[in-house]
Each structure stands twice: as C-alpha cells, then as structure tokens.
Coordinates of C-alpha atoms in Angstrom, one line a residue:
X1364 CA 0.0 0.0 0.0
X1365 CA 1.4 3.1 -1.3
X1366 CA 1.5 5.9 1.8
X1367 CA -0.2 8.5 0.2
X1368 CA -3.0 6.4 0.8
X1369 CA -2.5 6.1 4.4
X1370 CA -2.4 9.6 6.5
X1371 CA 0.4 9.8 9.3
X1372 CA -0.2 9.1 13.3
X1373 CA 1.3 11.5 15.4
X1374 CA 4.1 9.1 16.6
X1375 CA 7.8 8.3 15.0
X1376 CA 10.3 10.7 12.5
X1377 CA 11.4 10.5 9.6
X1378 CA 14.0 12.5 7.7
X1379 CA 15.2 13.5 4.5
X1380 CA 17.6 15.5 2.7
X1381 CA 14.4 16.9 0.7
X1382 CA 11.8 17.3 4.1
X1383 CA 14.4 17.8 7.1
X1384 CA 12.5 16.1 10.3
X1385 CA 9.2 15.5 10.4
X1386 CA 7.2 14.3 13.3
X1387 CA 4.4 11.5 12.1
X1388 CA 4.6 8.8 9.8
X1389 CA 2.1 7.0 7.7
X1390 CA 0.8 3.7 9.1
X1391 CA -2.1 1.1 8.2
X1392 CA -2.7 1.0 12.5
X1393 CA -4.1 4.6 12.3
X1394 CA -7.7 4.9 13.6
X1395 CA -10.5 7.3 11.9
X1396 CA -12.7 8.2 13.2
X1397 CA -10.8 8.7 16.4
X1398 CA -13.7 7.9 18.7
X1399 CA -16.6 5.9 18.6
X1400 CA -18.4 5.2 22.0
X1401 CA -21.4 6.1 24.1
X1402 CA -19.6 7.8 27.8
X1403 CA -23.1 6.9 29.3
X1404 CA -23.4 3.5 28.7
X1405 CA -22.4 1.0 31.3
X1406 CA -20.1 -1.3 29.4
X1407 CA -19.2 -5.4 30.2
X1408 CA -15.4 -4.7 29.8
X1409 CA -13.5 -1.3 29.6
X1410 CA -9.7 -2.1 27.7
X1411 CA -7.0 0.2 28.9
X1412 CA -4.3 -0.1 25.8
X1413 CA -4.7 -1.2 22.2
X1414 CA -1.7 -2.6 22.1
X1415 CA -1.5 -6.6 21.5
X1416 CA -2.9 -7.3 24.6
X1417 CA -5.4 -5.4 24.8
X1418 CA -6.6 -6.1 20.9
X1419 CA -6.4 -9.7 21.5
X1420 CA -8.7 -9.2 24.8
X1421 CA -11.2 -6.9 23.0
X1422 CA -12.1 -9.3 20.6
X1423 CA -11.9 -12.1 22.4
X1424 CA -14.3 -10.6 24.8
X1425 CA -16.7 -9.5 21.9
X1426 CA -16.3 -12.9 20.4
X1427 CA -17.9 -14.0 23.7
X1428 CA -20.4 -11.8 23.3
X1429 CA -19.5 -9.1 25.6
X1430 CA -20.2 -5.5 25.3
X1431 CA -16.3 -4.2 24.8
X1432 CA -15.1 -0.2 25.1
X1433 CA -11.1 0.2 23.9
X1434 CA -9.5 3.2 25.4
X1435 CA -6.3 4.1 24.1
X1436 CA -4.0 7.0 24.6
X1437 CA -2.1 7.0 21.1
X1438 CA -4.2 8.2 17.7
X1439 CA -3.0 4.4 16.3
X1440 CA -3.4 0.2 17.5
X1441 CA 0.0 -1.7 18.1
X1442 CA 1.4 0.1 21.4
X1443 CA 5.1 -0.7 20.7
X1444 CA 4.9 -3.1 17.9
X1445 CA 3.5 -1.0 14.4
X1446 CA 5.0 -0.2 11.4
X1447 CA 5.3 3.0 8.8
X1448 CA 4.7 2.6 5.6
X1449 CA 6.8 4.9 3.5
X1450 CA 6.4 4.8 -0.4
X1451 CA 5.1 1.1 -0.2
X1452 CA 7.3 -0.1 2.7
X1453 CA 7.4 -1.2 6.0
X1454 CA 9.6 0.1 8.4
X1455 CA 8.5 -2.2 12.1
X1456 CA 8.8 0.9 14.7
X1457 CA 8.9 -1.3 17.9
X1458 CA 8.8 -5.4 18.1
X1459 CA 9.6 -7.4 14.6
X1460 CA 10.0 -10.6 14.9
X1461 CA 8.0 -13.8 14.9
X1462 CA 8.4 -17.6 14.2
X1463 CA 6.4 -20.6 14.3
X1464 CA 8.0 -21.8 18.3
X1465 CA 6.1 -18.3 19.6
X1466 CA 3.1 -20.4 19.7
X1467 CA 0.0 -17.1 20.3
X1468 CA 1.2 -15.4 17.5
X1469 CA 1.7 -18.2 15.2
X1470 CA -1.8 -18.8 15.9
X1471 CA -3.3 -15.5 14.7
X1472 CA -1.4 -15.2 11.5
X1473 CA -2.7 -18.7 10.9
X1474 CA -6.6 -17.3 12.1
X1475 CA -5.6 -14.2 9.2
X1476 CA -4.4 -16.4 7.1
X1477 CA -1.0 -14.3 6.7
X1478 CA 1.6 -16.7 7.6
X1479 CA 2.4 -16.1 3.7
X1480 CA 3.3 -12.8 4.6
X1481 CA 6.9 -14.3 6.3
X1482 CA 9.6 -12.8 5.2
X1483 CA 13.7 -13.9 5.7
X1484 CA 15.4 -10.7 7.5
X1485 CA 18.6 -10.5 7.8
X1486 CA 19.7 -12.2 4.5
X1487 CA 23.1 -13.4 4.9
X1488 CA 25.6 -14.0 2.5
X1489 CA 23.1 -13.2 -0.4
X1490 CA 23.1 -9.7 -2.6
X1491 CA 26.5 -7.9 -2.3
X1492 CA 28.0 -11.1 -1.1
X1493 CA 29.3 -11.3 2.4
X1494 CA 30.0 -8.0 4.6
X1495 CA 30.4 -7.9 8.2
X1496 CA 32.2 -5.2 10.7
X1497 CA 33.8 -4.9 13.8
X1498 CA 35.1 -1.8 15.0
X1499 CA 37.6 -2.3 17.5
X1500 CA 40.4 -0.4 19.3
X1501 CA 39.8 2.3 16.7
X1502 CA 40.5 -0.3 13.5
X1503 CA 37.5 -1.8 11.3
X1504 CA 38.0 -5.3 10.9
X1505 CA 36.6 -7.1 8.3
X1506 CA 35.2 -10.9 8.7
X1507 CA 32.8 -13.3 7.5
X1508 CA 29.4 -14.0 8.3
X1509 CA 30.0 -17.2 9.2
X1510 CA 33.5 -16.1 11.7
X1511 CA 30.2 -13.6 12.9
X1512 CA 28.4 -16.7 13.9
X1513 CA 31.5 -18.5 15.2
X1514 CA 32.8 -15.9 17.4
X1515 CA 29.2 -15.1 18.8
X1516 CA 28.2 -19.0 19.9
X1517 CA 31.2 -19.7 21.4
X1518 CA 31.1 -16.6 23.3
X1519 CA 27.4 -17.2 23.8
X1520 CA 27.8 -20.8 25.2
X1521 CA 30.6 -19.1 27.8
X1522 CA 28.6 -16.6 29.0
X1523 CA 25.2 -18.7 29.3
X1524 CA 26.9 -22.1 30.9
X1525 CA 26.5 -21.5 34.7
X1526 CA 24.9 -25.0 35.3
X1527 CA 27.3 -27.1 33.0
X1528 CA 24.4 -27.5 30.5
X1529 CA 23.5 -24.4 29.1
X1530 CA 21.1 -23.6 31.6
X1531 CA 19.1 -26.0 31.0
X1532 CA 18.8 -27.1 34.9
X1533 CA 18.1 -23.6 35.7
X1534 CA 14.8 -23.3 33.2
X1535 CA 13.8 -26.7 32.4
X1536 CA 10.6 -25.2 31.7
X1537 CA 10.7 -22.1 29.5
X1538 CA 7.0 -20.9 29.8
X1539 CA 6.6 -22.3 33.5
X1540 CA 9.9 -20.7 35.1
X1541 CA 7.5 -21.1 38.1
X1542 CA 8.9 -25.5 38.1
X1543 CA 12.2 -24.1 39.3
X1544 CA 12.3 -21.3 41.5
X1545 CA 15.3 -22.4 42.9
X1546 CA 17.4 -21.9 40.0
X1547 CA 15.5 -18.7 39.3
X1548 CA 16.7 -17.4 42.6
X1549 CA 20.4 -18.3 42.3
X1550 CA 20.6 -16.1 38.5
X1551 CA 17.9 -13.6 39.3
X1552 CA 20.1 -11.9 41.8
X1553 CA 22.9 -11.0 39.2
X1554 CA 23.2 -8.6 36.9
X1555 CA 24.5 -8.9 33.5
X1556 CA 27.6 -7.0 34.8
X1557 CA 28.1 -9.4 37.4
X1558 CA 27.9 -12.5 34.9
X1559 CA 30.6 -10.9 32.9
X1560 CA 32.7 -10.5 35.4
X1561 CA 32.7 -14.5 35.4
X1562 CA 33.7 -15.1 32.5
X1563 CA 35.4 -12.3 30.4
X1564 CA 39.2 -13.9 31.5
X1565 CA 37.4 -16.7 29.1
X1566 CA 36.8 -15.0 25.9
X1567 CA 38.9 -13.6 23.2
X1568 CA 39.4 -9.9 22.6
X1569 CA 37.2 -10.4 19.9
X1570 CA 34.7 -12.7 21.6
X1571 CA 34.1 -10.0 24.5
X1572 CA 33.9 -6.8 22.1
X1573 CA 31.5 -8.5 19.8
X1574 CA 29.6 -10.5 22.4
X1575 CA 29.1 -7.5 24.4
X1576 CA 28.1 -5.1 21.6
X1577 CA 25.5 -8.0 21.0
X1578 CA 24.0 -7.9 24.6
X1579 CA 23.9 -4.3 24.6
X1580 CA 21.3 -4.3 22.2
X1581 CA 19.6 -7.0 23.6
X1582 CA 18.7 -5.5 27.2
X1583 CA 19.2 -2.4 26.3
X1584 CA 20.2 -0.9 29.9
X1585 CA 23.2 -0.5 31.6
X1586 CA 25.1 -3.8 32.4
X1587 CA 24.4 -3.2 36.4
X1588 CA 21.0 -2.7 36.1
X1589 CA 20.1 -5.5 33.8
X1590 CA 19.1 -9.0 34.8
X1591 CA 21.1 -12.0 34.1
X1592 CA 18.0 -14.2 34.2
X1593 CA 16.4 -12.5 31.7
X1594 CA 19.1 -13.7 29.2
X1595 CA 19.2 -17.2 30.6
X1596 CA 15.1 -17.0 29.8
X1597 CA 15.3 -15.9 26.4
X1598 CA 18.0 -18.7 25.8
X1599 CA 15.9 -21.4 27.2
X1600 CA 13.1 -20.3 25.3
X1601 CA 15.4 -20.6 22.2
X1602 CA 15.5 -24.3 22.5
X1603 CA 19.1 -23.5 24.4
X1604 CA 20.9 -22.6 21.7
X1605 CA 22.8 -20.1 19.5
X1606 CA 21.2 -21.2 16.1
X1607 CA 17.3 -21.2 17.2
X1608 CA 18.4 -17.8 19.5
X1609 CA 19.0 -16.2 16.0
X1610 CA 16.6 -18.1 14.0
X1611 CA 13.6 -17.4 16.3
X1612 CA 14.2 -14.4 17.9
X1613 CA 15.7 -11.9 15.1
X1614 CA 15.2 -13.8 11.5
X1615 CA 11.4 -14.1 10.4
X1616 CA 9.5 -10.8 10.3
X1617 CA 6.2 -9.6 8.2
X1618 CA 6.3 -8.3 4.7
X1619 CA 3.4 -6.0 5.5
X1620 CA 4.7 -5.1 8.5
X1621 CA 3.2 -5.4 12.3
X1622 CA 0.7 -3.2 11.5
X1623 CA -1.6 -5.0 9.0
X1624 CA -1.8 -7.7 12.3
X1625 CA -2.9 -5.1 14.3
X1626 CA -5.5 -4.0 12.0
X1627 CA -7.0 -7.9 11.4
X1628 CA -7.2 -8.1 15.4
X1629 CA -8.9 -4.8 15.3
X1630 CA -11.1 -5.3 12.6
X1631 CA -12.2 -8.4 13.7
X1632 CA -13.0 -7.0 17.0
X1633 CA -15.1 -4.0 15.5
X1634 CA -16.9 -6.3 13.2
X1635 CA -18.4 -8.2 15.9
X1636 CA -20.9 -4.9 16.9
X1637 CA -19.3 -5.4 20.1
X1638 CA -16.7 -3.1 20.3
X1639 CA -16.7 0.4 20.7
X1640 CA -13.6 2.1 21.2
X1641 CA -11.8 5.9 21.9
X1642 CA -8.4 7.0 20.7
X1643 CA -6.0 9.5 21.4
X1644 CA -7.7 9.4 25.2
X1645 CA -4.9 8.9 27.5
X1646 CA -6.2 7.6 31.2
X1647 CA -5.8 9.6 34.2
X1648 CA -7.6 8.0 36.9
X1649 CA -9.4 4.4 37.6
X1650 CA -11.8 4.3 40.1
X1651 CA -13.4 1.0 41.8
X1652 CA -16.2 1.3 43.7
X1653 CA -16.9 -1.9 44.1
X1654 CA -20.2 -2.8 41.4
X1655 CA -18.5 -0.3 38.4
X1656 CA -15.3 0.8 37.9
X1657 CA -15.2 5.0 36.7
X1658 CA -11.8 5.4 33.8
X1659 CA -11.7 9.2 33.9
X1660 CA -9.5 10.4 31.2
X1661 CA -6.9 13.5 31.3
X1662 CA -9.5 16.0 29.3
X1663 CA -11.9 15.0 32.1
X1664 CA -14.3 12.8 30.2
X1665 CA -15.7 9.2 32.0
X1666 CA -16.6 6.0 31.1
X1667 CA -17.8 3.2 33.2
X1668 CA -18.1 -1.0 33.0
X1669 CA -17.7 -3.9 35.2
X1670 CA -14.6 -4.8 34.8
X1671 CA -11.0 -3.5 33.3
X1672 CA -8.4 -4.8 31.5
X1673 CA -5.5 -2.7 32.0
X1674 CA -2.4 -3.1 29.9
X1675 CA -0.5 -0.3 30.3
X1676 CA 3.0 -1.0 29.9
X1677 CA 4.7 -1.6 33.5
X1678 CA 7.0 1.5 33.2
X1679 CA 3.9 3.9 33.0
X1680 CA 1.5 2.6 35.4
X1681 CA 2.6 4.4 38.0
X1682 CA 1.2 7.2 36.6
X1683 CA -1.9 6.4 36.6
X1684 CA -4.1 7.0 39.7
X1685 CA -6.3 3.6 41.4
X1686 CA -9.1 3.8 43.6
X1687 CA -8.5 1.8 46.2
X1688 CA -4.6 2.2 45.5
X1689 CA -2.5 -0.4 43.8
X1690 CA -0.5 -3.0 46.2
X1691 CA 2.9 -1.3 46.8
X1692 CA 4.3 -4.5 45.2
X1693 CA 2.6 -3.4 41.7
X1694 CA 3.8 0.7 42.7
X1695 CA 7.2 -0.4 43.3
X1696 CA 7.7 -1.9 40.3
X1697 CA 6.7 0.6 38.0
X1698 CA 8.1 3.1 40.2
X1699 CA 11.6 1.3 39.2
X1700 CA 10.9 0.2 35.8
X1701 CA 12.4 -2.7 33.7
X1702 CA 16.0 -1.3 32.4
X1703 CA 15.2 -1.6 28.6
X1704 CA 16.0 2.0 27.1
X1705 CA 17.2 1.0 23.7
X1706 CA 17.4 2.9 20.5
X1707 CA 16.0 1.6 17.4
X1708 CA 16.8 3.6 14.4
X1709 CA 16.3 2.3 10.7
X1710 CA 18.0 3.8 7.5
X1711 CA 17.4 4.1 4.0
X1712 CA 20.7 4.4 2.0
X1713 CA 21.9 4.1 -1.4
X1714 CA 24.3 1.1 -1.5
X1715 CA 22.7 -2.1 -2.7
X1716 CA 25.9 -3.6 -1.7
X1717 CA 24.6 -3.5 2.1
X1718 CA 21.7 -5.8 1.4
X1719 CA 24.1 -8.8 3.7
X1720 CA 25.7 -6.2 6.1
X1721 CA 26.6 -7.0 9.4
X1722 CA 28.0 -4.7 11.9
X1723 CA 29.1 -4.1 15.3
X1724 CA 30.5 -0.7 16.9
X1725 CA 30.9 -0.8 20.0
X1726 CA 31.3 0.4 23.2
X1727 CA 31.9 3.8 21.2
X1728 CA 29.6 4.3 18.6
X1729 CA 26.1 5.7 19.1
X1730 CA 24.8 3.2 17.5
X1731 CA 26.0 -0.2 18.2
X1732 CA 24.9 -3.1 16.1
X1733 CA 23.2 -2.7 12.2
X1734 CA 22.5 -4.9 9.9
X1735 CA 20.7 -5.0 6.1
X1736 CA 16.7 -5.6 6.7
X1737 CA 15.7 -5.2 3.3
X1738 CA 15.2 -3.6 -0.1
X1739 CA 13.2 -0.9 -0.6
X1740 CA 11.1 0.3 -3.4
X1741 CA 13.7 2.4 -4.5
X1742 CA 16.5 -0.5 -5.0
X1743 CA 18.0 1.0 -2.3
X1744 CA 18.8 -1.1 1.3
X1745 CA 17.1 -0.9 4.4
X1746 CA 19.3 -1.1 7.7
X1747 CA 18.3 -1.2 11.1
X1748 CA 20.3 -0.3 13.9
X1749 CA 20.0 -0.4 17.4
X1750 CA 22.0 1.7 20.1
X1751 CA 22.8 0.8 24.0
X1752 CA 21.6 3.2 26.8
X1753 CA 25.3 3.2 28.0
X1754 CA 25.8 7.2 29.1
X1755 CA 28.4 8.2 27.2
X1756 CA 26.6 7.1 23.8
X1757 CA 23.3 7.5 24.4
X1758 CA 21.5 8.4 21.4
X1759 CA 17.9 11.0 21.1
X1760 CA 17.8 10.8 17.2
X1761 CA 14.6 13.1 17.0
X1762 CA 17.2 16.2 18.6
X1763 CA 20.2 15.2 16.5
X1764 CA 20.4 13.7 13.2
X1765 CA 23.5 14.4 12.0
X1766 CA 25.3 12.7 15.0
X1767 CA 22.3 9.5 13.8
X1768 CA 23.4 10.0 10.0
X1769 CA 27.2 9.8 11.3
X1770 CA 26.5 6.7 13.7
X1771 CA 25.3 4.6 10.7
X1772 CA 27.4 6.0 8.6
X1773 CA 30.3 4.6 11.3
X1774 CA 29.4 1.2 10.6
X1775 CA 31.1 1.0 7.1
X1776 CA 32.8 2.8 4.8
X1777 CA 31.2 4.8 2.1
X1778 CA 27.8 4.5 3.5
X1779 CA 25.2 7.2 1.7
X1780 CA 21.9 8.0 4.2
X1781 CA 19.3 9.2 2.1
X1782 CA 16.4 8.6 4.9
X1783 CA 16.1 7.9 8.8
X1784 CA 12.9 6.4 10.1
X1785 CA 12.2 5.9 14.3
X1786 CA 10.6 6.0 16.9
X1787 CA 11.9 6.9 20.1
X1788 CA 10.5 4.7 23.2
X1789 CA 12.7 6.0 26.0
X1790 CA 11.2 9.7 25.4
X1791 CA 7.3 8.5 24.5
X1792 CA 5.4 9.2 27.7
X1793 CA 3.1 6.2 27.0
X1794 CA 6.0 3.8 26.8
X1795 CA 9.0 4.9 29.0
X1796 CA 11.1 2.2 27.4
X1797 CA 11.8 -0.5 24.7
X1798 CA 10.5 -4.1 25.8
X1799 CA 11.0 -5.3 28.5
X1800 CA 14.1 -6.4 30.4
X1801 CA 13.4 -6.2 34.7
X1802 CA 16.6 -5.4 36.4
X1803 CA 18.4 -7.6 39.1
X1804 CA 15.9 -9.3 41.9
X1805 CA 12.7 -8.2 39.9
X1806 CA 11.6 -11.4 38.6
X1807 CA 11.5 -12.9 42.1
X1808 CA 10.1 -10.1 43.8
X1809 CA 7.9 -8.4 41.8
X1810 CA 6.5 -10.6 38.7
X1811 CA 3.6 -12.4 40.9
X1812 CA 2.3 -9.1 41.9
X1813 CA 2.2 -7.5 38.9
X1814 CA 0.1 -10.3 37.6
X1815 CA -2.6 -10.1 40.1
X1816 CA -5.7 -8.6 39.8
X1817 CA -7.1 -5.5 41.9
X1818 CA -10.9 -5.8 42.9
X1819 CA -12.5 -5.4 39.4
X1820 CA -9.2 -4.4 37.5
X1821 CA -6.9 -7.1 35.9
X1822 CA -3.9 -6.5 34.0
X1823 CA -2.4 -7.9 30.9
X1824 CA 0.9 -7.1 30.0
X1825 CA 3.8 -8.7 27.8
X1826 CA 5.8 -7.2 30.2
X1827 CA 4.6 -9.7 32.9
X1828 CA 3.3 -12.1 30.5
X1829 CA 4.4 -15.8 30.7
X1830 CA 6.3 -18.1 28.1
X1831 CA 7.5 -14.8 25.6
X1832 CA 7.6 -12.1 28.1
X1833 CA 8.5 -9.2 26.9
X1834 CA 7.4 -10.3 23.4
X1835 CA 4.4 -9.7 20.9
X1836 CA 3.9 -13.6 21.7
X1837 CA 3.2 -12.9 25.2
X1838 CA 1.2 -10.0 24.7
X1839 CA -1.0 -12.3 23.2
X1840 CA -0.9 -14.7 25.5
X1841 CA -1.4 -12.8 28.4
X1842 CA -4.9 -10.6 26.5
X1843 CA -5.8 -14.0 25.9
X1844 CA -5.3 -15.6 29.3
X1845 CA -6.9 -12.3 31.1
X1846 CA -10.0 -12.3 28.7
X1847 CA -10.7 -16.1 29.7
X1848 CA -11.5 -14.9 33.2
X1849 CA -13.0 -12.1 32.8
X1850 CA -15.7 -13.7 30.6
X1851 CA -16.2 -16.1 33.1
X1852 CA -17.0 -13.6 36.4
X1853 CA -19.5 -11.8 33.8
X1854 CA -21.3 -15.0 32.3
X1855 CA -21.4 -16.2 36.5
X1856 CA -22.4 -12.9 37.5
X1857 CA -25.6 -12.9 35.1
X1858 CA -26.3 -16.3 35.9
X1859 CA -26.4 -15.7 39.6
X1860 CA -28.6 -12.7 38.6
X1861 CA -31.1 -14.7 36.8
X1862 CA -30.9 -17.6 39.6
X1863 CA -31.9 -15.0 42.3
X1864 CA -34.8 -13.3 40.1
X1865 CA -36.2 -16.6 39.7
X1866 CA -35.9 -17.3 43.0
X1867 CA -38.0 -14.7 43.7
X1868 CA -40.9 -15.6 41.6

C-alpha cells in the first residue's frame, strides 16, 4: 500500500535531505474516526491499551459476546509493535519478529491467514555477497558471516553455561519458570555486569567486544542494572541454543509489516458490533467502587463498566491514579521500571551492496549493532540499527540527526543515508522504554504481583506475561489468558442474577 494512501499518526520521525524532520509517519494502525463510544453506557469490559494485549482481549471478549469499550492514549493500535509505511514499505517501529515456536502469535497469523506474509530478514551472504564489521580499538575489521556466527556462539555458550548444561537445569521449563524457582533465585540476583565478570578472562578480545556489543542491544540498559536471568530465559526459550536464538528471535519478520496484524485483530474485533472504542484518550484516573469501575481520562471525560483490562506497559503505570490504591508490590515496580531504554533507528541508504551487512560498533559508537533488513522500493537497502543506553553514547535521534546520519554511517565505509525512520521509546510518555528487560531481583520479587488482579481491574501485559515475556507472543498470550477470566465472572455474575430473580418468583 502506497502511503499517500494512508495519513500519518502523530508518533515516529522521519527525515530526508528533501523534508528535514518531520514528526508523524504514515501507518495502516491509524484509527478514523478517532472515537466511537457512548460515555453513558455501562459497558461489560473497559480495555486500557490497544496494544497486542489489549486487541487480543477486545475481541476475544466481543467474540464472547460481551459488550467491549477500547481506550487508548495514542491516535494508532500496536502500542510498541507498528509499522510506517513509506512509499510502499514497512519500516517495524517497535517489536519485529516472529516464528512458528512463539506459539499465540503463530496462531493469529494462521486465524488471518497471513503466515504467507513471512519474510527472511537479515539475509546473509546473499546480494552484495558477504560484509560484516567490527570496530575495535579504533580499527575496522573485516570478517565473515560465518566467523560472525563462530565468534558469537562460542562466546554465547561461555557466557550462558553456569549450570554445566547451558542452563538448562536452571529453566527446564521455559514458559513455566515457576517449576524451578530455585534456580531462578540463584541467577535472578545477578546482573549482567556481574555475569561478565565471570567469565570475560574466558573470551577472546574479539569474543568480548563482539559479544558484548551483541548484549547491549539486547537489554538495552546498563550492564548493572540488567538482569542475568532475563538472558538465561530468552536462551531457554530458544531451544538453548545459539542457532534457534537467532533463527527465532531476530530472523522471520512480516512483509506487510506489524501493523496490518494489528488492523485484522482490530477489525475483527469491530466487526463483531461489540466493540466500541476511543483513541487519542490517555487515562488519568481508575476508580473501583466496588459494582462499576469510573476510567476518567486526562480532558476530564468518564466511562464506566464492570470490569477493566489494564495493559499499560509496567514503566507507566505508576502514573496512573487507582481507587482503592494499587499494592505497593505493583507501585514499586513501576516506580523502578524494567531497564530496557534502547534505541532503534532504521536507515534508508543508497548502496545495494549492504543488502548482507553486518555490523558491530561498540562500546563507542552511538549506534552499536546494524544490519541490512531489506530492499526498498527504490532499489536502495534498508538497515536497522539499534543503540545501547550506555551514558556516554546514548542516542535522542529526533534532537540530533547528524550525529544519527554519522552513527550509521560509522558502521562501514562509504555509507550514503538518504532517509532515517524511528521512533523513540525511552522519550514517549506512554512507553517509558523499549521491551522489556526487569533489572536484578525483579523477577523474584515483583513478577507475581504485577500479575494479580485489583478488585474489578486485571492487567495484561507482555511485560509480565508468561512463556514470551516481553514479546508480541506474550502480549498475546497474556490478552488471551486475562480475557478467559473475565468472561467467566461476567457470564457467573448474570447467571447468579437470573438464579436470584427466579428465586423470587
């Protein structure tokens, strides 16, 4: 779909030479009208968030024939998985990638019939043959993609081995991390800092300037503040192994981008009659009085149902005000925040050659890691890059894209930018983050909590999700598993109801 057929949402950049900056970009999960809802109507379900969880619990609740109301703060669906489209193309904003082993989603582009719409990304070794960097100690080293893959798995299988068997002791059950608390507790407590600490008199020069450059993008916080479970859970969910880490987590992604998933799940929803919904209404109170729960919203409007699904993202919800207050457990944890504040950054530049690039920069360069995610409809590539929170390179590319141009630029000689495309998650007020990654002790102290309901209000998150936590897999999941219950109380609650009238009679 070509984008001037689509108008822009008020979220990401983009830049040109030709347009400078501009602030919006085209995307198929734009909602008009903005607003289509009744404020006096006392609904079944209220839906904080139309994100993945909270689409997936909208129309599953309207499937079950409940009366649904979506209230979402952005003017778009996806939360922090969409996608632009820019002259025909996709550029994913937020989360990317899926595969057949992240069983929720698998299932809904099976149910859309879009499982077609898989595309290989990165392509390896393929158009413009084999090009991979390392910046190190000031000199660009060129290897292979293959010496890539060498030099990350053995570093890897260093780094993740604290049980003799790749972990697998400490998570024998990936989606029920519950089975072994034990060996939860003895890696929860360390940091990803601490774990290196282990084990960098282990690795090559090479294996711990690569390696780390790898796991700075992938938790996206400082290395103290990071936990060294959460790696150890990603792993085990990878079927413990470098091969399926790559090939599950960061290889399959959607030609049509996130955002044409988004729109079936909403679509759906809408199409049952069931659903009403309000955009660009961002939630400043939630009140629970016991029979109805009052959402009042920041321009002072109010809307009322039974119950609430609330999935705002854990680094936000403490801004949010409950009646009766949330359980310090839930405050606390939101009030600290998981550590992810990651840069994603994609780039349109003229050198087909990139198509197979592969790149590392670190711990100097404002971006760290890049690699070629495509063509686009001008035969130019696509890269994406991805910078670490570390202080001294964090990145704001919105405030300085010349330092952005020059990161990717960095990466390789004789790069040419010719267009930037982001959106930046740390500084968006209804995200306060990338996905999540809880810091040291969290997982044991806080995850429970977070999951429990309070009164009338239950939360769905992929930020507390099980299985793919922190994943659009277990924002599924989780909009799934919540909706179950809810539609439960409400079908016991009108059959009590009609149990007592007839009593009567």
């Amino acid at each position: 779909m070509r984008d001037s057929s689509l108008k822009p949402s008020r979220d990401g950049f983009q830049w040109t030479e030709a347009t400078g900056l501009v602030a919006g970009v085209p995307t198929l999960g734009l909602i008009q009208p903005s607003s289509h809802c009744n404020k006096g109507k006392i609904y079944d379900v209220l839906v904080i968030g139309g994100g993945y969880a909270g689409l997936t619990a909208s129309r599953n609740l309207a499937l079950a024939d409940n009366q649904v109301l979506l209230l979402e703060a952005r003017d778009r669906i996806g939360g922090r998985s969409w996608s632009s489209n820019i002259d025909g193309y996709p550029y994913e904003m937020g989360g990317t990638w899926v595969h057949w082993n992240q069983p929720f989603i698998w299932n809904e582009l099976r149910r859309y019939d879009m499982t077609g719409q898989l595309e290989v990304s990165p392509r390896k070794n393929v158009e413009g043959g084999a090009r991979v960097t390392v910046m190190m100690d000031g000199e660009l080293l060129h290897i292979s993609h293959d010496e890539e893959d060498e030099v990350i798995e053995s570093a890897f299988k260093k780094f993740i081995n604290v049980d003799g068997q790749f972990a697998r002791s400490i998570i024998p059950y990936p989606h029920d991390i519950e089975f072994n608390m034990k060996g939860v507790l003895s890696c929860d407590k360390m940091s990803m800092a601490d774990r290196m600490t282990q084990v960098a008199s282990q690795l090559t020069p090479l294996e711990k300037n690569m390696f780390e450059g790898f796991l700075a993008i992938t938790h996206g916080a400082k290395w103290d503040e990071a936990s060294f479970f959460e790696l150890l859970r990603w792993w085990a969910l990878m079927n413990y192994n470098y091969a399926d880490f790559m090939a599950i987590g960061l290889t399959y992604k959607l030609r049509c981008g996130q955002s044409a998933l988004a729109r079936h799940i909403f679509d759906e929803a809408r199409g049952t009659g069931q659903v009403d919904y309000s955009f660009s209404t961002a939630v400043a109170t939630v009140n629970d009085n016991g029979d109805l729960v009052e959402v009042t919203s920041r321009d002072g409007s109010t809307f009322r149902a039974r119950r609430i699904v609330c999935t705002i993202p854990l680094n936000v919800l403490h801004t949010i005000k409950f009646v009766p207050t949330l359980p310090v457990l839930k405050t606390e944890a939101s009030l600290i925040g998981h550590a992810n504040q990651v840069v994603k950054c994609h780039a349109e530049v003229a050198n087909p050659e990139m198509r197979s690039l592969g790149a590392t920069n670190y711990p100097d360069g404002k971006l760290t890691y890049t690699f070629g995610d495509g063509t686009t409809p001008a035969g130019n590539t696509h890269l994406v890059a991805f910078g670490s929170s570390l202080p001294h390179v964090h990145l704001s590319p919105q405030t300085d894209v010349e330092t952005t141009k020059k990161a990717f630029e960095a990466f390789h000689p004789g790069m040419r930018v010719k267009r930037l495309v982001f959106h930046n998650w740390h500084e968006d007020e209804f995200a306060r983050g990338a996905w999540e990654w809880l810091r040291p002790g969290m997982t044991t102290k806080y995850l429970q909590a977070l999951r429990e309901r309070h009164g009338n209000v239950l939360f769905a998150s992929s930020d507390s999700s099980y299985g793919w936590r922190g994943f659009i897999d277990g924002a599924i999941e989780d909009g799934g598993r919540v909706s179950r219950v809810v539609d439960q109380e409400l079908k016991a609650a009108v059959h009590r109801h009609q149990f007592d009238v007839n009593s009567k009679l």
